[in-house]
PDB file of C-alpha atoms in Angstrom:
ATOM      1  CA  MET L   1     151.544  47.006 -18.427  1.00 46.00           C
ATOM      2  CA  ALA L   2     155.115  46.777 -18.222  1.00 57.00           C
ATOM      3  CA  LEU L   3     157.594  45.830 -20.687  1.00 65.00           C
ATOM      4  CA  PRO L   4     159.037  41.848 -20.454  1.00 65.00           C
ATOM      5  CA  GLU L   5     163.003  42.171 -19.862  1.00 68.00           C
ATOM      6  CA  THR L   6     163.499  39.508 -21.988  1.00 83.00           C
ATOM      7  CA  TRP L   7     162.197  38.777 -25.684  1.00 93.00           C
ATOM      8  CA  ASP L   8     162.724  35.072 -27.735  1.00 93.00           C
ATOM      9  CA  THR L   9     162.278  36.878 -31.285  1.00 96.00           C
ATOM     10  CA  LEU L  10     162.277  40.980 -30.193  1.00 97.00           C
ATOM     11  CA  GLN L  11     165.732  43.021 -29.291  1.00 96.00           C
ATOM     12  CA  LEU L  12     164.537  45.991 -28.299  1.00 96.00           C
ATOM     13  CA  GLN L  13     166.975  49.339 -28.095  1.00 94.00           C
ATOM     14  CA  THR L  14     166.218  52.672 -26.896  1.00 93.00           C
ATOM     15  CA  HIS L  15     167.730  55.871 -27.747  1.00 93.00           C
ATOM     16  CA  ALA L  16     167.919  59.169 -27.015  1.00 86.00           C
ATOM     17  CA  ASP L  17     164.548  61.286 -26.640  1.00 87.00           C
ATOM     18  CA  GLY L  18     162.363  58.585 -26.269  1.00 93.00           C
ATOM     19  CA  VAL L  19     163.084  56.810 -29.437  1.00 95.00           C
ATOM     20  CA  LEU L  20     162.570  53.050 -29.006  1.00 95.00           C
ATOM     21  CA  GLN L  21     163.729  50.384 -31.592  1.00 97.00           C
ATOM     22  CA  VAL L  22     162.566  47.206 -31.965  1.00 97.00           C
ATOM     23  CA  THR L  23     164.232  44.636 -34.538  1.00 97.00           C
ATOM     24  CA  LEU L  24     162.837  41.357 -35.853  1.00 97.00           C
ATOM     25  CA  ASN L  25     165.186  39.163 -34.578  1.00 97.00           C
ATOM     26  CA  ARG L  26     165.332  35.936 -36.568  1.00 96.00           C
ATOM     27  CA  PRO L  27     167.862  36.288 -39.166  1.00 96.00           C
ATOM     28  CA  ASP L  28     168.523  32.814 -39.680  1.00 95.00           C
ATOM     29  CA  VAL L  29     164.863  32.638 -40.941  1.00 96.00           C
ATOM     30  CA  GLY L  30     164.723  35.896 -42.249  1.00 96.00           C
ATOM     31  CA  ASN L  31     162.772  37.294 -39.301  1.00 97.00           C
ATOM     32  CA  ALA L  32     159.904  34.906 -40.191  1.00 96.00           C
ATOM     33  CA  ILE L  33     157.205  35.822 -38.090  1.00 96.00           C
ATOM     34  CA  ASN L  34     156.343  32.245 -35.992  1.00 95.00           C
ATOM     35  CA  THR L  35     153.994  31.983 -33.406  1.00 95.00           C
ATOM     36  CA  ARG L  36     155.925  33.829 -30.327  1.00 96.00           C
ATOM     37  CA  MET L  37     157.225  36.646 -32.604  1.00 96.00           C
ATOM     38  CA  GLY L  38     153.438  36.876 -32.997  1.00 96.00           C
ATOM     39  CA  GLN L  39     152.806  36.949 -29.085  1.00 96.00           C
ATOM     40  CA  GLU L  40     155.543  39.063 -28.745  1.00 97.00           C
ATOM     41  CA  LEU L  41     154.643  41.633 -30.930  1.00 97.00           C
ATOM     42  CA  LEU L  42     151.290  41.915 -29.661  1.00 97.00           C
ATOM     43  CA  ASP L  43     152.417  42.044 -25.815  1.00 96.00           C
ATOM     44  CA  LEU L  44     154.875  44.949 -26.937  1.00 96.00           C
ATOM     45  CA  TRP L  45     152.255  46.904 -28.994  1.00 97.00           C
ATOM     46  CA  LEU L  46     149.458  46.430 -26.171  1.00 95.00           C
ATOM     47  CA  SER L  47     152.372  47.444 -23.363  1.00 94.00           C
ATOM     48  CA  LEU L  48     153.658  50.403 -25.150  1.00 95.00           C
ATOM     49  CA  SER L  49     149.286  51.276 -25.613  1.00 93.00           C
ATOM     50  CA  ASP L  50     148.867  51.079 -22.252  1.00 90.00           C
ATOM     51  CA  ASP L  51     151.930  53.217 -20.765  1.00 84.00           C
ATOM     52  CA  ALA L  52     154.463  54.784 -23.456  1.00 80.00           C
ATOM     53  CA  GLU L  53     157.263  54.809 -20.405  1.00 81.00           C
ATOM     54  CA  GLY L  54     158.258  58.068 -21.817  1.00 88.00           C
ATOM     55  CA  LEU L  55     158.754  56.736 -24.977  1.00 94.00           C
ATOM     56  CA  ARG L  56     157.899  58.992 -27.873  1.00 94.00           C
ATOM     57  CA  CYS L  57     158.613  57.232 -31.259  1.00 96.00           C
ATOM     58  CA  VAL L  58     159.578  53.398 -32.145  1.00 97.00           C
ATOM     59  CA  LEU L  59     161.635  52.166 -35.302  1.00 98.00           C
ATOM     60  CA  LEU L  60     160.729  48.953 -36.200  1.00 98.00           C
ATOM     61  CA  THR L  61     163.720  46.907 -38.434  1.00 98.00           C
ATOM     62  CA  GLY L  62     165.074  43.425 -38.952  1.00 97.00           C
ATOM     63  CA  ALA L  63     168.229  41.578 -37.868  1.00 96.00           C
ATOM     64  CA  GLY L  64     170.613  41.578 -40.467  1.00 92.00           C
ATOM     65  CA  PRO L  65     171.504  43.224 -43.868  1.00 87.00           C
ATOM     66  CA  LYS L  66     169.380  41.978 -46.404  1.00 92.00           C
ATOM     67  CA  ILE L  67     166.054  41.049 -45.005  1.00 96.00           C
ATOM     68  CA  PHE L  68     163.192  43.103 -43.093  1.00 97.00           C
ATOM     69  CA  CYS L  69     160.522  40.094 -42.804  1.00 97.00           C
ATOM     70  CA  ALA L  70     160.143  37.288 -45.488  1.00 96.00           C
ATOM     71  CA  GLY L  71     156.513  36.994 -43.917  1.00 93.00           C
ATOM     72  CA  GLY L  72     154.879  34.138 -42.050  1.00 92.00           C
ATOM     73  CA  ASP L  73     157.173  31.412 -40.882  1.00 91.00           C
ATOM     74  CA  LEU L  74     156.122  28.150 -43.639  1.00 90.00           C
ATOM     75  CA  LYS L  75     158.305  26.021 -42.112  1.00 90.00           C
ATOM     76  CA  GLU L  76     155.870  26.351 -38.317  1.00 90.00           C
ATOM     77  CA  ARG L  77     153.100  26.586 -40.777  1.00 89.00           C
ATOM     78  CA  ASN L  78     153.904  23.284 -42.825  1.00 91.00           C
ATOM     79  CA  GLY L  79     151.352  20.330 -41.271  1.00 88.00           C
ATOM     80  CA  MET L  80     149.556  22.212 -39.183  1.00 87.00           C
ATOM     81  CA  THR L  81     145.792  21.711 -38.758  1.00 93.00           C
ATOM     82  CA  ARG L  82     143.298  23.966 -39.118  1.00 93.00           C
ATOM     83  CA  ALA L  83     142.968  24.503 -35.467  1.00 95.00           C
ATOM     84  CA  GLN L  84     146.337  25.297 -35.275  1.00 93.00           C
ATOM     85  CA  TRP L  85     146.366  27.718 -38.425  1.00 90.00           C
ATOM     86  CA  THR L  86     143.676  29.551 -37.060  1.00 93.00           C
ATOM     87  CA  HIS L  87     144.507  29.834 -33.516  1.00 94.00           C
ATOM     88  CA  GLN L  88     148.159  30.855 -34.922  1.00 92.00           C
ATOM     89  CA  HIS L  89     146.281  33.354 -37.504  1.00 93.00           C
ATOM     90  CA  GLU L  90     143.784  34.954 -34.570  1.00 95.00           C
ATOM     91  CA  ILE L  91     147.701  36.011 -32.846  1.00 95.00           C
ATOM     92  CA  PHE L  92     148.488  37.515 -35.669  1.00 94.00           C
ATOM     93  CA  GLU L  93     145.005  39.588 -36.490  1.00 93.00           C
ATOM     94  CA  ARG L  94     145.376  40.719 -32.976  1.00 95.00           C
ATOM     95  CA  GLN L  95     148.903  42.334 -33.144  1.00 95.00           C
ATOM     96  CA  TYR L  96     147.838  43.827 -36.574  1.00 94.00           C
ATOM     97  CA  TRP L  97     145.217  45.444 -35.104  1.00 93.00           C
ATOM     98  CA  ALA L  98     147.403  46.472 -32.051  1.00 96.00           C
ATOM     99  CA  LEU L  99     149.981  48.321 -34.015  1.00 96.00           C
ATOM    100  CA  VAL L 100     147.473  49.812 -36.155  1.00 94.00           C
ATOM    101  CA  ASP L 101     145.977  51.118 -32.799  1.00 94.00           C
ATOM    102  CA  LEU L 102     149.324  51.762 -31.490  1.00 95.00           C
ATOM    103  CA  PRO L 103     149.187  56.326 -30.250  1.00 95.00           C
ATOM    104  CA  LEU L 104     152.592  56.415 -30.992  1.00 96.00           C
ATOM    105  CA  PRO L 105     154.387  56.972 -34.247  1.00 97.00           C
ATOM    106  CA  VAL L 106     156.166  53.974 -36.007  1.00 97.00           C
ATOM    107  CA  ILE L 107     158.657  54.134 -38.334  1.00 98.00           C
ATOM    108  CA  ALA L 108     159.284  51.342 -40.397  1.00 98.00           C
ATOM    109  CA  VAL L 109     163.091  50.942 -41.244  1.00 98.00           C
ATOM    110  CA  VAL L 110     162.890  48.277 -44.234  1.00 98.00           C
ATOM    111  CA  ASN L 111     166.589  47.562 -44.070  1.00 97.00           C
ATOM    112  CA  GLY L 112     166.020  44.407 -46.551  1.00 96.00           C
ATOM    113  CA  HIS L 113     163.434  42.178 -48.413  1.00 97.00           C
ATOM    114  CA  ALA L 114     159.711  42.804 -46.893  1.00 97.00           C
ATOM    115  CA  TYR L 115     157.532  39.602 -48.705  1.00 97.00           C
ATOM    116  CA  GLY L 116     153.586  38.707 -47.915  1.00 96.00           C
ATOM    117  CA  GLY L 117     153.778  39.442 -43.677  1.00 96.00           C
ATOM    118  CA  GLY L 118     156.329  40.969 -43.143  1.00 97.00           C
ATOM    119  CA  LEU L 119     155.178  44.121 -46.565  1.00 97.00           C
ATOM    120  CA  GLU L 120     151.848  43.577 -44.563  1.00 97.00           C
ATOM    121  CA  LEU L 121     153.158  44.638 -41.239  1.00 97.00           C
ATOM    122  CA  ALA L 122     155.323  47.723 -42.725  1.00 97.00           C
ATOM    123  CA  LEU L 123     152.103  49.324 -44.126  1.00 97.00           C
ATOM    124  CA  CYS L 124     150.691  49.294 -40.906  1.00 95.00           C
ATOM    125  CA  CYS L 125     153.315  51.656 -40.376  1.00 97.00           C
ATOM    126  CA  ASP L 126     153.252  55.602 -40.016  1.00 96.00           C
ATOM    127  CA  PHE L 127     156.690  56.012 -42.614  1.00 95.00           C
ATOM    128  CA  ILE L 128     158.174  53.687 -44.608  1.00 98.00           C
ATOM    129  CA  TYR L 129     161.941  54.301 -44.884  1.00 98.00           C
ATOM    130  CA  ALA L 130     163.322  51.828 -47.260  1.00 98.00           C
ATOM    131  CA  SER L 131     166.862  50.426 -47.991  1.00 97.00           C
ATOM    132  CA  SER L 132     167.974  50.814 -51.982  1.00 97.00           C
ATOM    133  CA  HIS L 133     168.071  47.022 -52.596  1.00 96.00           C
ATOM    134  CA  ALA L 134     165.117  46.150 -50.485  1.00 97.00           C
ATOM    135  CA  ARG L 135     162.111  44.665 -52.813  1.00 97.00           C
ATOM    136  CA  PHE L 136     158.563  43.871 -51.524  1.00 98.00           C
ATOM    137  CA  ALA L 137     155.878  41.732 -52.613  1.00 97.00           C
ATOM    138  CA  LEU L 138     152.652  39.867 -51.733  1.00 97.00           C
ATOM    139  CA  PRO L 139     153.303  36.376 -52.773  1.00 96.00           C
ATOM    140  CA  GLU L 140     150.247  34.700 -51.284  1.00 95.00           C
ATOM    141  CA  VAL L 141     148.572  33.928 -54.385  1.00 96.00           C
ATOM    142  CA  THR L 142     151.653  31.174 -54.594  1.00 95.00           C
ATOM    143  CA  LEU L 143     150.574  29.459 -51.670  1.00 93.00           C
ATOM    144  CA  GLY L 144     147.158  28.888 -52.523  1.00 94.00           C
ATOM    145  CA  ILE L 145     145.981  31.435 -50.078  1.00 93.00           C
ATOM    146  CA  MET L 146     146.165  35.605 -49.709  1.00 95.00           C
ATOM    147  CA  PRO L 147     146.891  38.360 -47.480  1.00 95.00           C
ATOM    148  CA  GLY L 148     145.581  38.451 -44.555  1.00 92.00           C
ATOM    149  CA  MET L 149     147.004  41.138 -42.405  1.00 92.00           C
ATOM    150  CA  GLY L 150     145.756  43.649 -44.180  1.00 94.00           C
ATOM    151  CA  GLY L 151     147.337  43.308 -47.770  1.00 95.00           C
ATOM    152  CA  THR L 152     144.542  43.419 -49.926  1.00 96.00           C
ATOM    153  CA  GLN L 153     143.063  47.081 -47.740  1.00 95.00           C
ATOM    154  CA  ASN L 154     146.230  48.735 -46.792  1.00 95.00           C
ATOM    155  CA  LEU L 155     148.352  48.302 -50.573  1.00 96.00           C
ATOM    156  CA  PRO L 156     145.248  49.481 -52.752  1.00 96.00           C
ATOM    157  CA  ARG L 157     144.598  52.432 -50.266  1.00 94.00           C
ATOM    158  CA  ALA L 158     149.029  53.354 -50.627  1.00 95.00           C
ATOM    159  CA  LEU L 159     149.142  52.586 -54.800  1.00 95.00           C
ATOM    160  CA  GLY L 160     145.619  52.641 -55.956  1.00 95.00           C
ATOM    161  CA  GLU L 161     143.171  49.583 -56.546  1.00 96.00           C
ATOM    162  CA  ARG L 162     145.066  48.762 -60.249  1.00 97.00           C
ATOM    163  CA  ARG L 163     148.290  48.562 -59.314  1.00 97.00           C
ATOM    164  CA  ALA L 164     147.718  46.438 -56.156  1.00 97.00           C
ATOM    165  CA  LYS L 165     145.251  44.053 -57.905  1.00 97.00           C
ATOM    166  CA  GLU L 166     148.005  43.625 -60.352  1.00 97.00           C
ATOM    167  CA  LEU L 167     150.543  43.003 -57.867  1.00 97.00           C
ATOM    168  CA  ILE L 168     148.835  40.598 -55.112  1.00 97.00           C
ATOM    169  CA  MET L 169     147.442  38.651 -58.220  1.00 97.00           C
ATOM    170  CA  THR L 170     150.210  37.946 -59.868  1.00 97.00           C
ATOM    171  CA  GLY L 171     152.361  37.502 -56.462  1.00 96.00           C
ATOM    172  CA  GLN L 172     154.841  39.391 -58.225  1.00 96.00           C
ATOM    173  CA  SER L 173     157.559  41.401 -56.354  1.00 97.00           C
ATOM    174  CA  PHE L 174     158.838  45.035 -56.685  1.00 97.00           C
ATOM    175  CA  THR L 175     161.615  47.219 -56.139  1.00 97.00           C
ATOM    176  CA  ALA L 176     162.483  50.354 -53.918  1.00 97.00           C
ATOM    177  CA  GLU L 177     162.041  52.554 -56.355  1.00 97.00           C
ATOM    178  CA  GLN L 178     159.176  51.405 -57.275  1.00 97.00           C
ATOM    179  CA  ALA L 179     157.683  51.616 -54.666  1.00 97.00           C
ATOM    180  CA  LEU L 180     159.030  55.184 -54.189  1.00 97.00           C
ATOM    181  CA  THR L 181     157.617  55.844 -57.300  1.00 97.00           C
ATOM    182  CA  TRP L 182     154.239  54.920 -56.320  1.00 97.00           C
ATOM    183  CA  GLY L 183     153.761  56.348 -53.140  1.00 96.00           C
ATOM    184  CA  LEU L 184     154.265  53.251 -50.895  1.00 97.00           C
ATOM    185  CA  VAL L 185     157.602  54.461 -49.353  1.00 97.00           C
ATOM    186  CA  ASN L 186     158.737  57.926 -47.785  1.00 97.00           C
ATOM    187  CA  GLN L 187     162.135  57.163 -49.196  1.00 97.00           C
ATOM    188  CA  VAL L 188     164.890  55.106 -50.261  1.00 98.00           C
ATOM    189  CA  ILE L 189     168.304  55.496 -48.640  1.00 97.00           C
ATOM    190  CA  ALA L 190     171.458  53.710 -49.237  1.00 97.00           C
ATOM    191  CA  PRO L 191     171.992  50.486 -46.906  1.00 96.00           C
ATOM    192  CA  GLU L 192     174.729  52.018 -45.251  1.00 96.00           C
ATOM    193  CA  GLN L 193     172.937  55.644 -44.233  1.00 97.00           C
ATOM    194  CA  LEU L 194     169.162  53.870 -43.654  1.00 97.00           C
ATOM    195  CA  HIS L 195     169.124  53.692 -39.681  1.00 96.00           C
ATOM    196  CA  ASN L 196     170.573  56.660 -38.943  1.00 96.00           C
ATOM    197  CA  GLU L 197     168.752  58.918 -41.608  1.00 97.00           C
ATOM    198  CA  ALA L 198     165.558  56.769 -40.044  1.00 97.00           C
ATOM    199  CA  LEU L 199     166.810  57.600 -36.261  1.00 96.00           C
ATOM    200  CA  ARG L 200     167.095  61.203 -36.787  1.00 96.00           C
ATOM    201  CA  THR L 201     163.367  61.187 -38.391  1.00 96.00           C
ATOM    202  CA  ALA L 202     162.336  59.772 -35.301  1.00 96.00           C
ATOM    203  CA  GLN L 203     164.185  61.660 -32.946  1.00 95.00           C
ATOM    204  CA  THR L 204     162.242  65.034 -34.648  1.00 94.00           C
ATOM    205  CA  LEU L 205     158.862  63.559 -34.080  1.00 94.00           C
ATOM    206  CA  ALA L 206     160.161  62.435 -30.434  1.00 93.00           C
ATOM    207  CA  ARG L 207     161.414  65.820 -30.003  1.00 93.00           C
ATOM    208  CA  ASN L 208     157.784  67.612 -31.264  1.00 93.00           C
ATOM    209  CA  ALA L 209     154.819  67.803 -28.755  1.00 93.00           C
ATOM    210  CA  PRO L 210     153.406  64.041 -28.266  1.00 92.00           C
ATOM    211  CA  LEU L 211     149.961  64.668 -27.661  1.00 93.00           C
ATOM    212  CA  SER L 212     149.865  66.383 -31.002  1.00 95.00           C
ATOM    213  CA  VAL L 213     151.721  63.724 -32.361  1.00 94.00           C
ATOM    214  CA  ARG L 214     149.137  61.029 -31.261  1.00 93.00           C
ATOM    215  CA  GLN L 215     146.071  63.412 -31.794  1.00 94.00           C
ATOM    216  CA  ILE L 216     147.190  63.820 -35.670  1.00 95.00           C
ATOM    217  CA  LYS L 217     147.995  60.036 -35.809  1.00 93.00           C
ATOM    218  CA  LYS L 218     144.492  59.814 -34.569  1.00 92.00           C
ATOM    219  CA  SER L 219     143.165  61.874 -37.131  1.00 95.00           C
ATOM    220  CA  ILE L 220     144.455  61.162 -40.462  1.00 93.00           C
ATOM    221  CA  ARG L 221     143.839  57.535 -40.121  1.00 90.00           C
ATOM    222  CA  TYR L 222     140.291  57.280 -38.834  1.00 91.00           C
ATOM    223  CA  GLY L 223     139.636  60.530 -40.534  1.00 92.00           C
ATOM    224  CA  GLY L 224     140.459  58.775 -43.746  1.00 89.00           C
ATOM    225  CA  GLN L 225     137.799  56.296 -43.350  1.00 89.00           C
ATOM    226  CA  MET L 226     135.180  59.047 -42.751  1.00 93.00           C
ATOM    227  CA  GLU L 227     133.140  61.323 -45.672  1.00 93.00           C
ATOM    228  CA  LEU L 228     134.756  65.134 -45.113  1.00 94.00           C
ATOM    229  CA  ARG L 229     132.357  66.961 -43.195  1.00 94.00           C
ATOM    230  CA  THR L 230     132.421  64.573 -40.270  1.00 95.00           C
ATOM    231  CA  ALA L 231     136.431  64.000 -40.980  1.00 93.00           C
ATOM    232  CA  TYR L 232     136.295  67.560 -40.111  1.00 92.00           C
ATOM    233  CA  ARG L 233     134.295  67.579 -37.239  1.00 94.00           C
ATOM    234  CA  PHE L 234     136.475  64.538 -36.179  1.00 93.00           C
ATOM    235  CA  GLU L 235     139.776  66.817 -36.400  1.00 93.00           C
ATOM    236  CA  LEU L 236     138.183  69.325 -34.304  1.00 94.00           C
ATOM    237  CA  GLU L 237     137.377  67.360 -31.727  1.00 93.00           C
ATOM    238  CA  ALA L 238     141.131  66.214 -31.894  1.00 93.00           C
ATOM    239  CA  TYR L 239     142.443  69.887 -31.521  1.00 90.00           C
ATOM    240  CA  ASN L 240     140.148  70.557 -29.005  1.00 94.00           C
ATOM    241  CA  GLN L 241     141.551  67.990 -26.852  1.00 92.00           C
ATOM    242  CA  LEU L 242     144.829  69.808 -26.969  1.00 93.00           C
ATOM    243  CA  VAL L 243     144.243  73.723 -26.175  1.00 93.00           C
ATOM    244  CA  ASP L 244     144.081  73.043 -22.095  1.00 92.00           C
ATOM    245  CA  THR L 245     147.156  71.068 -22.038  1.00 93.00           C
ATOM    246  CA  GLU L 246     150.192  72.562 -20.215  1.00 89.00           C
ATOM    247  CA  ASP L 247     152.298  71.478 -23.632  1.00 90.00           C
ATOM    248  CA  ARG L 248     150.135  73.810 -25.452  1.00 92.00           C
ATOM    249  CA  ARG L 249     150.757  76.463 -22.973  1.00 93.00           C
ATOM    250  CA  GLU L 250     154.348  75.670 -23.236  1.00 87.00           C
ATOM    251  CA  GLY L 251     154.554  75.426 -26.843  1.00 92.00           C
ATOM    252  CA  VAL L 252     152.976  78.960 -27.309  1.00 91.00           C
ATOM    253  CA  LEU L 253     155.199  80.550 -24.489  1.00 91.00           C
ATOM    254  CA  ALA L 254     158.194  78.983 -26.098  1.00 91.00           C
ATOM    255  CA  PHE L 255     157.142  80.817 -28.983  1.00 92.00           C
ATOM    256  CA  ASN L 256     157.142  84.365 -27.365  1.00 94.00           C
ATOM    257  CA  GLU L 257     160.282  83.813 -25.720  1.00 90.00           C
ATOM    258  CA  LYS L 258     161.962  82.472 -28.617  1.00 91.00           C
ATOM    259  CA  ARG L 259     163.365  78.982 -26.933  1.00 91.00           C
ATOM    260  CA  THR L 260     163.077  75.616 -27.986  1.00 92.00           C
ATOM    261  CA  PRO L 261     159.765  74.158 -26.017  1.00 90.00           C
ATOM    262  CA  GLN L 262     160.096  71.735 -23.256  1.00 90.00           C
ATOM    263  CA  PHE L 263     157.676  69.362 -23.826  1.00 90.00           C
ATOM    264  CA  LYS L 264     156.495  67.170 -21.430  1.00 89.00           C
ATOM    265  CA  GLY L 265     153.199  65.140 -22.506  1.00 85.00           C
ATOM    266  CA  ARG L 266     150.427  66.773 -20.267  1.00 89.00           C
TER     267      ARG L 266
END
C-alpha cells in the first residue's frame, strides 16, 4: 500500500536515517481530530504497517507552537446524530488500534497542550517527549462523555489507578513537569530544543537493527498483558525470529571487525 502524495489534515516530512515526521495540521482549530483526520491517520498507519518503504521510526507532533492536539473536533460533532457520531468514532477506534499495532517505533513530540483525544493519541505512542509549556488532560467528563480511545486503560497503566481515576473523574489538567514526575512522559524539554532532541532519539532508534526494534516493541507491549512465564516464552519466540537474520550476522561481524554495523532490515 503506497502512501498518498497529498493529505488534507496531515503534513509528512522524511528526515535522514529513515525517520518520518507526521504533523497534525489543523492549527486554526488546535489540531483537533475531525472525521477526515481520523481517516487519514488510519490510512497512514495501515500503509506503514503494510509497507514501511524503508522508514524506521515515526515522530508525531502538532502544527504550531502551542497545541499538540485539542482532542475531538467538537464543532464538527455539534448536532451529529447518534449514527453519525458512532460512525466517526468507529474510524477513531480503528485508527487507535492501527497506531498501537504499528511495527515502527513512534515518538510523540508533544509541542503544546494535549487534551482528550490528543492525550489518548500520545498515550498510544512508544515514547512521549513534551515541551515544558505543555499541559495534559482528559476532560471528557465535563462534556457528559468519557475517554473512548484508550484513556481509561492507558493512563492507569502509565500513572497507576488512583492517580488516573483522580485525573479522569475530575477532568483536571496537569503540567509537563507533573507528567514527568508521574512517569507519563520520557523527557520535558525547552520548546526551542524539543524537535531536535526528539529527532536525535528517533535517528538513534533508526540506526539500530530495525527487526530487533520491532520485536522488542512487540515483546514489551504484548508481553506486558500476560503472566510472567507466558510473557517470557513470548519473548523467546520474538528473540528466536532474529537468530537467522542477515542483521544478526552483520551485527556480530561488525562487532568483531570493530566497525559500525550496516543494518538492512533483513
